[in-house]
PDB file of C-alpha atoms in Angstrom:
ATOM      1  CA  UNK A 117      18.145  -2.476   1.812  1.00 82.00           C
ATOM      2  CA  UNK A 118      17.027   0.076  -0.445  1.00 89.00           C
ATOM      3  CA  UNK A 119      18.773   1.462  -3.538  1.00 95.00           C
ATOM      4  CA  UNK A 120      18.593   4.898  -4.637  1.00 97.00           C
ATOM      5  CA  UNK A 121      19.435   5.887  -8.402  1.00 97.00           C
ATOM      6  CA  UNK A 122      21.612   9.172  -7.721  1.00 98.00           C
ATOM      7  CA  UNK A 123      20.936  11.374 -10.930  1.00 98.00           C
ATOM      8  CA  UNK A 124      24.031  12.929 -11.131  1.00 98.00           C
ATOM      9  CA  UNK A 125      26.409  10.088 -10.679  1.00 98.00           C
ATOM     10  CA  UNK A 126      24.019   7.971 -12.774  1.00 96.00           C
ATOM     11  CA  UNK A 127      24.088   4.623 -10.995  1.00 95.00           C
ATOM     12  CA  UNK A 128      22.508   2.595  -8.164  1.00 96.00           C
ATOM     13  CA  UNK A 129      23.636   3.106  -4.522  1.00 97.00           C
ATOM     14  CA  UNK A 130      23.048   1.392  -1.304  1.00 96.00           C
ATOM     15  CA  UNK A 131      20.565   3.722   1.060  1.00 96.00           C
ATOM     16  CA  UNK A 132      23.405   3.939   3.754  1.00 97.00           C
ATOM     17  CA  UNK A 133      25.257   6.853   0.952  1.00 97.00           C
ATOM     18  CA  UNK A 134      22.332   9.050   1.200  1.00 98.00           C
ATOM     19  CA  UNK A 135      20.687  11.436   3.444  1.00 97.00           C
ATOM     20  CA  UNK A 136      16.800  12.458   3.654  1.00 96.00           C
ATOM     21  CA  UNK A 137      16.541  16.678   3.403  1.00 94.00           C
ATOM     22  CA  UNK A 138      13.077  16.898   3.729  1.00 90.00           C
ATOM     23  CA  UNK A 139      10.391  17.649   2.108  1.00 92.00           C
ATOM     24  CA  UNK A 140      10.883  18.756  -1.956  1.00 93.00           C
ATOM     25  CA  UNK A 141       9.386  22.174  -3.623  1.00 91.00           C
ATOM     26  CA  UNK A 142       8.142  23.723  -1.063  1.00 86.00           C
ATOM     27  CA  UNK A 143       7.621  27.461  -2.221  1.00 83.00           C
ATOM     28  CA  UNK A 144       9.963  29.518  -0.189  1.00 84.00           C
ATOM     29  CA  UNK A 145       8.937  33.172   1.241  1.00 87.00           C
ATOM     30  CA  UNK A 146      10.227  35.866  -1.527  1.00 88.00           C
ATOM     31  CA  UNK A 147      11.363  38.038   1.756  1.00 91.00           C
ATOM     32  CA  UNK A 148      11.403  35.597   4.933  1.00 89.00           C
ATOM     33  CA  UNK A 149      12.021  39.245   6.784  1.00 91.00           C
ATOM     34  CA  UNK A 150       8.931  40.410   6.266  1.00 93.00           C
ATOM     35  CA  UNK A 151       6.662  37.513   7.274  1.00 92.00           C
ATOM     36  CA  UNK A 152       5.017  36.874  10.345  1.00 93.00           C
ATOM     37  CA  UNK A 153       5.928  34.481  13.201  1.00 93.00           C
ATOM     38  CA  UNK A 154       2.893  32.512  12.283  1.00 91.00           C
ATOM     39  CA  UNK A 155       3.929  32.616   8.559  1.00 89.00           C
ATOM     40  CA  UNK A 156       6.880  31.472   9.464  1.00 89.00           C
ATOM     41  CA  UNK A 157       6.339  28.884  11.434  1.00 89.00           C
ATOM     42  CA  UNK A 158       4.673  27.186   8.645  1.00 86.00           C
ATOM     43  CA  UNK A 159       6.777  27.763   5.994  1.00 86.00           C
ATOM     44  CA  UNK A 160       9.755  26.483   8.614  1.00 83.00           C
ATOM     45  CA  UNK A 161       8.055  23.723  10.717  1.00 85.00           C
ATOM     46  CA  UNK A 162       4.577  23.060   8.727  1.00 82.00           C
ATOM     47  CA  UNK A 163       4.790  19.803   6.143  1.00 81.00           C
ATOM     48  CA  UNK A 164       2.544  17.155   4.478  1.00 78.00           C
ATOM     49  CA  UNK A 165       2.951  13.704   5.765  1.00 82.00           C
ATOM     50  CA  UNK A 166       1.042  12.210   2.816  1.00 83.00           C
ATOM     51  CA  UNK A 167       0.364   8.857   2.550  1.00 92.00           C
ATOM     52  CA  UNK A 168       1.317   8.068  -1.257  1.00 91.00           C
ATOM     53  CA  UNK A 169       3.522   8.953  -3.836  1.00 93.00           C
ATOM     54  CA  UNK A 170       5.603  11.639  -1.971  1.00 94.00           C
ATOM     55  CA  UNK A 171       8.490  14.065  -3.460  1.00 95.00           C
ATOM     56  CA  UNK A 172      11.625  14.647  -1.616  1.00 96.00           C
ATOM     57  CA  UNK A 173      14.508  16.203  -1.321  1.00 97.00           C
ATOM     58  CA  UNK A 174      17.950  13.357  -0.641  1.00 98.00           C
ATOM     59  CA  UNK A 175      21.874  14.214  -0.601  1.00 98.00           C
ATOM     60  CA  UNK A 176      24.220  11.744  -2.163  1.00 98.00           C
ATOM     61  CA  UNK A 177      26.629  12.880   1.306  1.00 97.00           C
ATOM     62  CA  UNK A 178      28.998   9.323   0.750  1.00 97.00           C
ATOM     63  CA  UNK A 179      29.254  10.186  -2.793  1.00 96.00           C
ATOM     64  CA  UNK A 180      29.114  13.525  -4.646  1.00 97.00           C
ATOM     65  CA  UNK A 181      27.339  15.077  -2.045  1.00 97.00           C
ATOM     66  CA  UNK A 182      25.151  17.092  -4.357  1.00 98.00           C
ATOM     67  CA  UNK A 183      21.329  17.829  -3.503  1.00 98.00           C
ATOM     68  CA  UNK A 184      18.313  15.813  -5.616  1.00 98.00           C
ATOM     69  CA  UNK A 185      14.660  15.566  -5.641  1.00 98.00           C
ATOM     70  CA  UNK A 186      13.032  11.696  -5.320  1.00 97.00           C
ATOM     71  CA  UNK A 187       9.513  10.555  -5.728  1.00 96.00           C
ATOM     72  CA  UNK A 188       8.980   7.832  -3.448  1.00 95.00           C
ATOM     73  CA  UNK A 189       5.453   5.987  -2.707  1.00 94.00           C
ATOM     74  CA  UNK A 190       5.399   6.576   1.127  1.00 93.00           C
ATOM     75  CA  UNK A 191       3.902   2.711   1.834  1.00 94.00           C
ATOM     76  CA  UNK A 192       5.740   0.477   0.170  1.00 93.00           C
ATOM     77  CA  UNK A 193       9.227   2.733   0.077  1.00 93.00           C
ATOM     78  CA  UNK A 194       9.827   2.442  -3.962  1.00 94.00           C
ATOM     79  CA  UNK A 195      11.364   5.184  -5.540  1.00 95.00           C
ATOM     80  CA  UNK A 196       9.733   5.685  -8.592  1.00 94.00           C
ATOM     81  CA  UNK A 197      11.961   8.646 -10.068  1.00 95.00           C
ATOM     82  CA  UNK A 198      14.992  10.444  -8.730  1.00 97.00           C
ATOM     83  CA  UNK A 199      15.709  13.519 -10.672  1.00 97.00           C
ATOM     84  CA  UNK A 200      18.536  16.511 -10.604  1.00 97.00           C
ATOM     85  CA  UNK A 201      17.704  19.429  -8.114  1.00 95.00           C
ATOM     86  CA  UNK A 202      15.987  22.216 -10.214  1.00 93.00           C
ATOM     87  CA  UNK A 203      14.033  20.242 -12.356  1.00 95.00           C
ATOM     88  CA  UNK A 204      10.260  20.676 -12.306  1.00 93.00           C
ATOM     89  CA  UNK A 205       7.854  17.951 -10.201  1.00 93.00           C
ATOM     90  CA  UNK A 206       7.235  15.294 -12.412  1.00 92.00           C
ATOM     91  CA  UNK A 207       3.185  14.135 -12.968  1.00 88.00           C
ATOM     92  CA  UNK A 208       2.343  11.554 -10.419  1.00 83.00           C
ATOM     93  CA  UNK A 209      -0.521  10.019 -12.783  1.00 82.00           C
ATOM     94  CA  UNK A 210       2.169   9.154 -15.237  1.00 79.00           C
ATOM     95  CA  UNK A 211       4.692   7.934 -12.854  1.00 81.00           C
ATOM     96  CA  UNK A 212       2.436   5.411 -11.818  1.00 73.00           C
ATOM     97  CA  UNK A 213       0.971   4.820 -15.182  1.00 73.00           C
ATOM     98  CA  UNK A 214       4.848   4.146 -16.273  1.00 68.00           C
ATOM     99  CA  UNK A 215       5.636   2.135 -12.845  1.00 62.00           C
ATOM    100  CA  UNK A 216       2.663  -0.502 -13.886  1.00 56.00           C
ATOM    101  CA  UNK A 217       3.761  -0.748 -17.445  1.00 49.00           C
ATOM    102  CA  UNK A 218       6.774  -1.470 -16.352  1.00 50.00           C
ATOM    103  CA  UNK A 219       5.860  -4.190 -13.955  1.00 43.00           C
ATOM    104  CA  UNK A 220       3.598  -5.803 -16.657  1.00 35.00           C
TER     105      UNK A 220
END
């Protein structure tokens, strides 16, 4: 089972109180009106499936339900960071820099 650090309720939870949203800042059309079928069918449908250190969007829903960004390394499932919605995309060299500190 995995746990997942919720950053607004500041602890630990079992995986079974969150939801996966998709995919995290993904630059959304300024006026989705205006753009093409094609556009946006790859703004809607279009994503990475990178194999790596990944950034996501989760939902606490079995707890206070609010939105968050995670990065999580795509192989081996670790969540590395989770961080409040809004905040800007954290450097993946130093998450992974502080990650092997940390397991040293």
């Amino acid at each position: 089972m995995l746990l997942i650090r919720c950053p607004y309720c500041e602890e630990e939870r079992s995986e079974l109180e969150f939801r996966w949203a998709g995919e995290a800042h993904i630059a959304r059309p300024e006026n989705i009106a205006a753009i093409s079928d094609e556009e946006f069918s790859e703004y809607f449908f279009m994503r990475d499936n990178d194999k790596g250190m990944v950034y996501e969007r989760w939902r606490h829903i079995h707890g206070c339900g609010r939105f968050f960004n995670a990065a999580r390394h795509s192989v081996t499932d670790k969540f590395h960071l989770t961080y409040k919605a809004g905040e800007p995309k954290p450097d993946e060299a130093s998450l992974l820099s502080s990650s092997e500190g940390a397991a040293r």
